[in-house]
Coordinates of C-alpha atoms and ligand atoms in Angstrom, one line a residue:
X16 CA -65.1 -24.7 -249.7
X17 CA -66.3 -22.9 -246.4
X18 CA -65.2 -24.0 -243.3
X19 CA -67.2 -27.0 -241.9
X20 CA -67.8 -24.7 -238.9
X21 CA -69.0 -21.3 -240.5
X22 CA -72.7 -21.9 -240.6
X23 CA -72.7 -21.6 -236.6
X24 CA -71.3 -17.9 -236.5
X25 CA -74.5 -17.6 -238.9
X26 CA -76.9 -19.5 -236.9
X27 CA -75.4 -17.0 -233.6
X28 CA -75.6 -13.7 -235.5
X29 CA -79.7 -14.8 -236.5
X30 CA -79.9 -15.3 -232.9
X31 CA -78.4 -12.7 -232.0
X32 CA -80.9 -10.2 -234.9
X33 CA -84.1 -12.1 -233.1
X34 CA -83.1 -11.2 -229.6
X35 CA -82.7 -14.3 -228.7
X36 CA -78.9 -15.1 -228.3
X37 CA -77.8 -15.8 -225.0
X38 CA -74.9 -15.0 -223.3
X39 CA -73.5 -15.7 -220.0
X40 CA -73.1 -13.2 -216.5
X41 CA -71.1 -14.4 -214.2
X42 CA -71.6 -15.0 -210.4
X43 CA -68.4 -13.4 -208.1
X44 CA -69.8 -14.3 -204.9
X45 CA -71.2 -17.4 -202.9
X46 CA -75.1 -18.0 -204.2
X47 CA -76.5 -16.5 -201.1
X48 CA -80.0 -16.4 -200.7
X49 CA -81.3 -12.8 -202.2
X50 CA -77.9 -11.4 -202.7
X51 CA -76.0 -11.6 -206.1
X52 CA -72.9 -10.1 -207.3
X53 CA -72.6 -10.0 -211.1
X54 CA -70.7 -8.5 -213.2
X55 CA -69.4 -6.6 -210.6
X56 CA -72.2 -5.1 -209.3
X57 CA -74.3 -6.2 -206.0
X58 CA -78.3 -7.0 -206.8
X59 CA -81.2 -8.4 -205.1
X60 CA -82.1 -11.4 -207.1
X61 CA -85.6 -13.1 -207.8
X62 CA -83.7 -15.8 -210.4
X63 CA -83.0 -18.6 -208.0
X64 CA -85.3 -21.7 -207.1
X65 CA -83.6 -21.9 -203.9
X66 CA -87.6 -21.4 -202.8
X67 CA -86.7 -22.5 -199.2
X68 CA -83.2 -20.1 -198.2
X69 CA -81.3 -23.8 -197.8
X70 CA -78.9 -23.4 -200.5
X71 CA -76.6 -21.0 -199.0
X72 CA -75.7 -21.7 -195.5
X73 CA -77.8 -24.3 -194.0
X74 CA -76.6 -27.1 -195.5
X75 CA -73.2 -26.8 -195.1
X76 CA -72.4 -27.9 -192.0
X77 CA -73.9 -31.2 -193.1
X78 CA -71.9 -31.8 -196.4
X79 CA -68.6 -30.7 -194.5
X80 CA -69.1 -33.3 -192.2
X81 CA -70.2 -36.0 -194.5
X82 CA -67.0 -34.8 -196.7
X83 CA -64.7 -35.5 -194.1
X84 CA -66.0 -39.0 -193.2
X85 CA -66.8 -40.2 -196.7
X86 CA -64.4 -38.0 -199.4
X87 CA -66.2 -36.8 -202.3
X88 CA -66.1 -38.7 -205.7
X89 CA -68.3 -41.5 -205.7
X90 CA -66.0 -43.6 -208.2
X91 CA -68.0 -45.4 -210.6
X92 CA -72.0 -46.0 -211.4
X93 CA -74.5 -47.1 -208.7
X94 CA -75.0 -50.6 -210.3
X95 CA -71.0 -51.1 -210.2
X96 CA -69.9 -49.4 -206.8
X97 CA -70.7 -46.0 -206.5
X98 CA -73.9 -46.8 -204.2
X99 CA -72.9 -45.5 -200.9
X100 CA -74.5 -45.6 -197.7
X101 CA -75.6 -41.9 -197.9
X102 CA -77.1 -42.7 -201.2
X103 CA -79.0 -45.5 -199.6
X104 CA -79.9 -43.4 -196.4
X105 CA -81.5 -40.8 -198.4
X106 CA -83.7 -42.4 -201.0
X107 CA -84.8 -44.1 -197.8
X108 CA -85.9 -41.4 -196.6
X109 CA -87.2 -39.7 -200.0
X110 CA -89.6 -42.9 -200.0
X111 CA -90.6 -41.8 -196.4
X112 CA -91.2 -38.5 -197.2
X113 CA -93.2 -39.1 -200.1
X114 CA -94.9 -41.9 -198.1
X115 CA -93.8 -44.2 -201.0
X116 CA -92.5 -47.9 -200.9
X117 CA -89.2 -46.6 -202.8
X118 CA -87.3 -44.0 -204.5
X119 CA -84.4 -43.8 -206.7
X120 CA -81.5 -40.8 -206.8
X121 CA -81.0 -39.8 -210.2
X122 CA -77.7 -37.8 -211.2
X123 CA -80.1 -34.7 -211.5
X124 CA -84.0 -33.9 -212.1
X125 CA -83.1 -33.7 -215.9
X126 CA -81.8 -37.1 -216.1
X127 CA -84.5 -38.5 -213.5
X128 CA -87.2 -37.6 -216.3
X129 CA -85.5 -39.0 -219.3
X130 CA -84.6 -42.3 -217.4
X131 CA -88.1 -42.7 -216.3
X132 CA -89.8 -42.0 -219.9
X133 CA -87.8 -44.1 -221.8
X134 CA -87.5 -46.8 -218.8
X135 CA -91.9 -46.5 -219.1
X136 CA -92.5 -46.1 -222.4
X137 CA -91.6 -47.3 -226.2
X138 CA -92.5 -47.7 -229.4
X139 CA -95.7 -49.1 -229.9
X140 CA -96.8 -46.8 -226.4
X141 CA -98.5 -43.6 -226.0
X142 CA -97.4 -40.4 -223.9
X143 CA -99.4 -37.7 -223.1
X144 CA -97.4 -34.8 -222.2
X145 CA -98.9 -31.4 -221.6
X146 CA -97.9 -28.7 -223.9
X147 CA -95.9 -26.8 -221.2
X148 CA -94.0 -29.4 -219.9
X149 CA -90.6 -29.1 -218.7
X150 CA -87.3 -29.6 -221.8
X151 CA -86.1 -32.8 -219.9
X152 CA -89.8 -34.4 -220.2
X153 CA -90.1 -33.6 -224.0
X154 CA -86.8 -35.2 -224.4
X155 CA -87.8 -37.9 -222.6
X156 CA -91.0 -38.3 -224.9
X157 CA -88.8 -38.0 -227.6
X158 CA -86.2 -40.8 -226.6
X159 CA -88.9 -43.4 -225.4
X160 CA -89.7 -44.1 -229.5
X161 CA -93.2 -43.9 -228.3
X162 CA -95.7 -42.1 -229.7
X163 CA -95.8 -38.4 -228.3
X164 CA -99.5 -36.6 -228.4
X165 CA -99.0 -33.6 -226.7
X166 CA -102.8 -32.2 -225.4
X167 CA -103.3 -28.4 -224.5
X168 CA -102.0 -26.8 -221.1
X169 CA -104.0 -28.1 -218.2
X170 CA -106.7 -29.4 -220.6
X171 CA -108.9 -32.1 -219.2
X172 CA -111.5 -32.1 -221.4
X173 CA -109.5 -32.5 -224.3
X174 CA -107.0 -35.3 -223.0
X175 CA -110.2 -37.2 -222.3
X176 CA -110.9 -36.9 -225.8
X177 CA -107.2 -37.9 -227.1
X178 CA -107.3 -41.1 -224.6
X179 CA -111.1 -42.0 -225.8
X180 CA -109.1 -42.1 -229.6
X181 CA -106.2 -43.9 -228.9
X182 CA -107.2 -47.5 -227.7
X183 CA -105.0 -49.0 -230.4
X184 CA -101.5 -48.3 -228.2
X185 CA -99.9 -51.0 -226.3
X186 CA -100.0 -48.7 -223.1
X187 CA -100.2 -45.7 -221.8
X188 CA -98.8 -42.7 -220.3
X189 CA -99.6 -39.4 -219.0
X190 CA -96.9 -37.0 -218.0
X191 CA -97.3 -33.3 -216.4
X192 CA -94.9 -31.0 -214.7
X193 CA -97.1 -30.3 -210.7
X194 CA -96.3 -26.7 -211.1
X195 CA -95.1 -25.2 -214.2
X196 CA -91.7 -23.8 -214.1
X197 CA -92.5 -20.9 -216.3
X198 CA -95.9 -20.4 -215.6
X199 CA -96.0 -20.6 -212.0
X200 CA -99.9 -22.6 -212.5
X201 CA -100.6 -26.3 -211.2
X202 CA -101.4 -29.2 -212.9
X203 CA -105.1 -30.6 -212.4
X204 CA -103.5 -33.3 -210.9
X205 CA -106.9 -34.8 -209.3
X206 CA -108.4 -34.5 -212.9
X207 CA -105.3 -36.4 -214.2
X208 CA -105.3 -39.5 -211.9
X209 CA -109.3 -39.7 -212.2
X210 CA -108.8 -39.7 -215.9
X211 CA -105.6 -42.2 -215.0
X212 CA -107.4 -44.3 -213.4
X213 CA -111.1 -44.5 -216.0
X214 CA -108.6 -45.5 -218.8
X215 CA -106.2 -47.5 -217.3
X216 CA -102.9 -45.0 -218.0
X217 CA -99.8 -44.7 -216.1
X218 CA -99.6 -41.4 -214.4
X219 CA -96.0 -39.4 -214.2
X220 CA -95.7 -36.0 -212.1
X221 CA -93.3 -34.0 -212.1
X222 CA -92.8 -32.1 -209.0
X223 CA -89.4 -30.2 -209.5
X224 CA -90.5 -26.9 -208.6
X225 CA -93.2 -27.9 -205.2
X226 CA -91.0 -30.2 -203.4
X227 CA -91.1 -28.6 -200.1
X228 CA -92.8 -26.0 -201.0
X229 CA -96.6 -27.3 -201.4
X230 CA -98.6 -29.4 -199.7
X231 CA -99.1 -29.9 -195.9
X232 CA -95.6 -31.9 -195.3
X233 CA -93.9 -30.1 -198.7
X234 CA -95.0 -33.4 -200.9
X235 CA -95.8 -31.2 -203.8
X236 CA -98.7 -30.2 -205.5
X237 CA -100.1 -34.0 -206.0
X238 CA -100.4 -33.4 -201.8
X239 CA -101.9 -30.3 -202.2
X240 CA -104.8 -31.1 -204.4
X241 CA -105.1 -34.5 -202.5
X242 CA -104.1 -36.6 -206.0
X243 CA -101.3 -39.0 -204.2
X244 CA -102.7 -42.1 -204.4
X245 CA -103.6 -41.8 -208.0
X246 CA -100.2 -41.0 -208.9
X247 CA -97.9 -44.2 -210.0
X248 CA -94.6 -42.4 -210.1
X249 CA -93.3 -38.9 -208.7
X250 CA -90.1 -37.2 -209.6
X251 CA -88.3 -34.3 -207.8
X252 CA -85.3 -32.5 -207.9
X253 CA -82.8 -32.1 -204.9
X254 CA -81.6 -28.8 -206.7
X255 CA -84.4 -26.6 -205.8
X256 CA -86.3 -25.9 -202.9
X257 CA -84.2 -29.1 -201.2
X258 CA -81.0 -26.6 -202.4
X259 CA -78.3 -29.2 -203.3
X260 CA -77.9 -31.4 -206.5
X261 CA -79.4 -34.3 -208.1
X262 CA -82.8 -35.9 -208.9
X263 CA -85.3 -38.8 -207.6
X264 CA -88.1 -40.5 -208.8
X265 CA -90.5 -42.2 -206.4
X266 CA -92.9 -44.7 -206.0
X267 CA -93.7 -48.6 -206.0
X268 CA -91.4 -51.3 -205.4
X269 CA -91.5 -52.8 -208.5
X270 CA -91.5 -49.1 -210.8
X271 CA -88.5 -48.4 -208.6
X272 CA -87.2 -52.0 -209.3
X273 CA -87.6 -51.7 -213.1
X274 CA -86.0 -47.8 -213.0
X275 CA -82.6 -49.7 -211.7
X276 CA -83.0 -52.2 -214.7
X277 CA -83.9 -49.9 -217.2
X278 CA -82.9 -46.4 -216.6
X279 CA -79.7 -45.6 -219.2
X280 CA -79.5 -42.2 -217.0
X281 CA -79.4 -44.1 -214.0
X282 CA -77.6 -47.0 -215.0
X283 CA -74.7 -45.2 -217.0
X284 CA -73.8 -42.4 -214.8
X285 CA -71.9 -42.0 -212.3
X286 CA -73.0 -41.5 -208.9
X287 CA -73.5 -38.4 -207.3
X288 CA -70.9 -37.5 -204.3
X289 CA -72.1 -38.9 -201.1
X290 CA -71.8 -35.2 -199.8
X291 CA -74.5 -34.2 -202.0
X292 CA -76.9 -37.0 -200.6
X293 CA -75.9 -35.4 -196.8
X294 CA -76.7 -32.5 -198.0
X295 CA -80.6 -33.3 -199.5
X296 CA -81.0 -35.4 -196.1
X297 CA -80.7 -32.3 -194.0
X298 CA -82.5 -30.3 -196.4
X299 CA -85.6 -33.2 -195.6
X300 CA -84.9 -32.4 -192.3
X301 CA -85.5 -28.7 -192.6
X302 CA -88.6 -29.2 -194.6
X303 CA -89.7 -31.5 -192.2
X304 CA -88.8 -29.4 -188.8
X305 CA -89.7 -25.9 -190.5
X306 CA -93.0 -25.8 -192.1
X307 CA -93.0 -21.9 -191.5
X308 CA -90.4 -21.5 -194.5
X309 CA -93.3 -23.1 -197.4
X310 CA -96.1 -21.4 -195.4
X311 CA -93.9 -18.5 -195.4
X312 CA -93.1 -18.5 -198.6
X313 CA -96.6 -19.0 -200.0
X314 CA -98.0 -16.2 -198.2
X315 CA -95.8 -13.7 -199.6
X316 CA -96.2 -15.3 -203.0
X317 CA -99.9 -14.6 -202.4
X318 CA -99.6 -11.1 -201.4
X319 CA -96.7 -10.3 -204.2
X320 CA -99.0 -11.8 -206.8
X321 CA -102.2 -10.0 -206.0
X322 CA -100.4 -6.7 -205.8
X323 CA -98.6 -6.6 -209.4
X324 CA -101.9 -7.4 -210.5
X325 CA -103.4 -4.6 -209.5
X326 CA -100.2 -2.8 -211.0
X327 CA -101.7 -4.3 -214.2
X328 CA -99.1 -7.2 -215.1
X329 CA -100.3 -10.1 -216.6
X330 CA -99.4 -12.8 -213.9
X331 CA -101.8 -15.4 -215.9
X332 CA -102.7 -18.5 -213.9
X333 CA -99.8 -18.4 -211.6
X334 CA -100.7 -19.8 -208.0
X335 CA -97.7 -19.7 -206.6
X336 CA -93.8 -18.6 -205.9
X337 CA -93.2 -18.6 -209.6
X338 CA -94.7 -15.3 -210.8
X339 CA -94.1 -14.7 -214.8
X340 CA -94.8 -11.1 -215.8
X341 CA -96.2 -12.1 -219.3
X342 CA -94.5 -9.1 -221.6
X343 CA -94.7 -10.9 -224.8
X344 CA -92.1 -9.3 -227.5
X345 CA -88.0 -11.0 -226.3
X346 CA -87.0 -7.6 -227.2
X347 CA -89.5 -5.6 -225.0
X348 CA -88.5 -8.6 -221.9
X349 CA -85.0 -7.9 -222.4
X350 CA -85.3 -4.5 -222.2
X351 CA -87.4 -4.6 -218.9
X352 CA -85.6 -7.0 -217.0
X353 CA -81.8 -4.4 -217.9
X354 CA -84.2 -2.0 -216.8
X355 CA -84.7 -3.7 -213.4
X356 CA -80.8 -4.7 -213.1
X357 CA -79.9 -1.0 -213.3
X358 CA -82.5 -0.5 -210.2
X359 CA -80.3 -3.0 -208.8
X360 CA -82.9 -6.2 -209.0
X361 CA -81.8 -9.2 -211.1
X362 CA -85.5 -10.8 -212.8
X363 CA -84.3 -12.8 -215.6
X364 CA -85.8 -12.2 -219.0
X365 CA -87.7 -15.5 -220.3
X366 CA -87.4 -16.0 -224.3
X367 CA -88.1 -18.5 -226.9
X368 CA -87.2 -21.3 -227.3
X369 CA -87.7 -21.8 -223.4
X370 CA -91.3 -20.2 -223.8
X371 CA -93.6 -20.4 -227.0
X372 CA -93.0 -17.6 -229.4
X373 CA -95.0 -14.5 -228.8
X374 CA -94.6 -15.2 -224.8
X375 CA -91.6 -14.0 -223.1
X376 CA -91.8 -12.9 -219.7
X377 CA -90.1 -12.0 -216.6
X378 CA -89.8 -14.4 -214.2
X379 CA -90.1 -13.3 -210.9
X380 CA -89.4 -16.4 -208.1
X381 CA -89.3 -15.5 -204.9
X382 CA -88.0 -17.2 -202.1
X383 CA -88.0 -17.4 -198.5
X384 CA -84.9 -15.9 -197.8
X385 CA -86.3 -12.7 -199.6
X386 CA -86.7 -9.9 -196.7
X387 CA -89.6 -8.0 -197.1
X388 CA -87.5 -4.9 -198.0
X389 CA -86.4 -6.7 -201.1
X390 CA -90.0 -8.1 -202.0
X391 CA -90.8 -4.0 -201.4
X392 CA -88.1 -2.4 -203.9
X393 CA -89.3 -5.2 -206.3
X394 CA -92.4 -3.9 -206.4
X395 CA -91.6 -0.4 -206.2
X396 CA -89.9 -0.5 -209.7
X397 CA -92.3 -2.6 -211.2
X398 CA -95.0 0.4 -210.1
X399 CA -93.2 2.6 -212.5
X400 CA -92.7 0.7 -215.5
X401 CA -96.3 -0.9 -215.0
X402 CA -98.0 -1.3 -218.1
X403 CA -100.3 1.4 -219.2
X404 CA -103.8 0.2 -219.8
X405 CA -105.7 1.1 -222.9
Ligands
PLP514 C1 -85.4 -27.8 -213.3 C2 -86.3 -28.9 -213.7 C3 -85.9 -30.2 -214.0 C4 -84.5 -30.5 -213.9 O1 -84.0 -30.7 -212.6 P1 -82.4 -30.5 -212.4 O2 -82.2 -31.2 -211.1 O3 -82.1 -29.1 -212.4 O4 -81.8 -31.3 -213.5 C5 -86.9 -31.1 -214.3 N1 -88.2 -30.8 -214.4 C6 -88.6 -29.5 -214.2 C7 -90.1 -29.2 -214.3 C8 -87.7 -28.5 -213.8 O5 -88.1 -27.3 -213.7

């Protein structure tokens, strides 16, 4: 009889024949900013979504403090006693900086989604859930029991369509990442809450990758394209631009209130250290008192993006700090991004299953913390190894 365990080392080596096996590198230094040391050897990195330069330094202070008057562990769940007054502080002030009547801190972004699917959705419901969205929304989708019809990337006209056919569902919801985390594109989120609003669906965003980053006050892109008040419940990660840990959704009193009753993520986890919540308060603060570091960062996105298209990448619809260099074949992305980490720049190659098959790419995300001499050698060596047009 083979071992119970041997079709693994099989499933690995197929993996490994496709190009798409991963393997770990690991990090010797502090994350800072633009700086990595890996393996050994020092790089400039464009693989962090520390968009805002907070996850380093300037948020130390502030957790070393908190650390000191509150200890770390937080014990237990937030329904027993693991609800600080940190925890409460901050989604106080998430709901005031997303000008909503509540908010809710999730263990992490991830588990924010898959609480608030399954807490909005079951069987007998619909979700709508754009073909590109983010692995902790499908999951979510695929938890809830409800029925799952996935409509084209960004496509308006044809979700229209889907919700004309599907009047037969108990309710409904629509779900879309604000800006794609692979893509770098937004979400028509003005479209969405219009089409929200005509058939009487529940509208989820997903705003991970834009807190702090878009939008006159760093709201996200549902600020940005003006879609707020459309939009019945926002979620956002700490871990990003805000540079700590953890995740939050946001919105009415009474979503909010049924999140705490319903959420298995929420409900049976335990909560975060109260550190952690010091730590996305300051970062509020920053985004609040610095505006420069999102205006900053989006102008240098701009710039960054127009020129490697007139190198000749493929950027596709990107609009912002996430900049995918579509290359297509894993192999051929794997081999550009060693490439570029011999040059001494770290641009992570992005393969299936994280992207659909026959689109890998490099994705380039830049930060504020990048100096422009980094943002310079980056596109130095992307110059030479531009592709050659036909
Ligand atoms: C990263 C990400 C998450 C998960 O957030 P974490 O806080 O890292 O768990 C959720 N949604 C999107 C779109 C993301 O990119």
């Amino acid at each position: 009889m083979p071992h119970p365990l041997e079709w693994i080392a099989d499933a690995l080596n197929r993996l490994e024949d496709q190009g798409l096996r991963r393997t770990r590198s690991t990090r010797s230094t502090s994350c800072r900013a633009h700086r990595i040391e890996f393996d050994g050897q020092s790089l400039i990195q464009f693989s962090s979504n520390d968009y805002l330069g907070l996850a380093a330094e300037p948020l130390v202070p502030a957790v070393r403090n908190a650390v000191d008057a509150v200890g770390w562990g937080s014990g237990s769940s937030p329904l027993i006693s693991g609800h600080g007054a940190l925890h409460a502080d901050l989604e106080q002030r998430l709901a005031e900086f997303e000008g909503t009547d509540a908010a809710l801190l999730f263990p992490s972004g991830f588990a924010a989604n898959l609480g608030a699917i399954t807490a909005l959705a079951a069987p007998g419901d619909a979700v709508f859930s754009d073909a590109k969205n983010h692995a902790s929304i499908i999951d979510g989708c695929r938890l809830s029991g409800a029925q799952i019809i996935v409509f084209p990337h960004r496509d308006v006209t044809c979700l229209r369509s889907l919700l004309a056919e599907s009047g037969d569902f108990r309710r409904r919801l629509i779900v879309t990442d604000g800006l794609f985390s692979m893509d770098g594109d937004l979400a028509p989120l003005d479209r969405l809450a219009e089409l929200a609003e005509q058939f009487g669906a529940m509208l989820m965003v997903d705003e991970a990758h834009a807190t702090g980053v878009f939008g006159a006050d760093g709201r996200g892109v549902s600020q940005h394209l003006g879609a707020e008040a459309g939009i019945h419940l926002r979620i956002g990660t700490l871990s990003k631009g805000l540079g700590s840990i953890g995740g939050f959704a946001a919105g009415s009193r009474s979503i909010v209130d049924w999140l705490v009753n319903r959420a298995r993520s929420y409900i049976f986890s335990t909560a975060l250290p109260e550190a952690t919540a010091a730590a996305a308060l300051e970062a509020l603060r920053y985004v609040r008192e610095e505006p420069h570091r999102r205006s900053q960062l989006r102008e240098r996105s701009q710039l960054l993006r127009s020129e490697l298209r007139q190198q000749g990448w493929d950027l596709g619809d990107s609009a912002s700090q996430i900049l995918p260099l579509y290359v297509g074949d894993p192999q051929d992305a794997v081999t550009l991004s060693a490439e570029l980490r011999r040059a001494g720049l770290l641009v992570p190659a992005i393969r299936p299953p994280s992207v659909p098959p026959g689109e890998a790419l490099l994705r380039i995300s830049l930060s504020y913390a990048h100096p422009p001499s980094a943002i310079d050698a980056l596109t130095a060596a992307l110059h030479s190894r531009r592709p050659q047009r036909a």
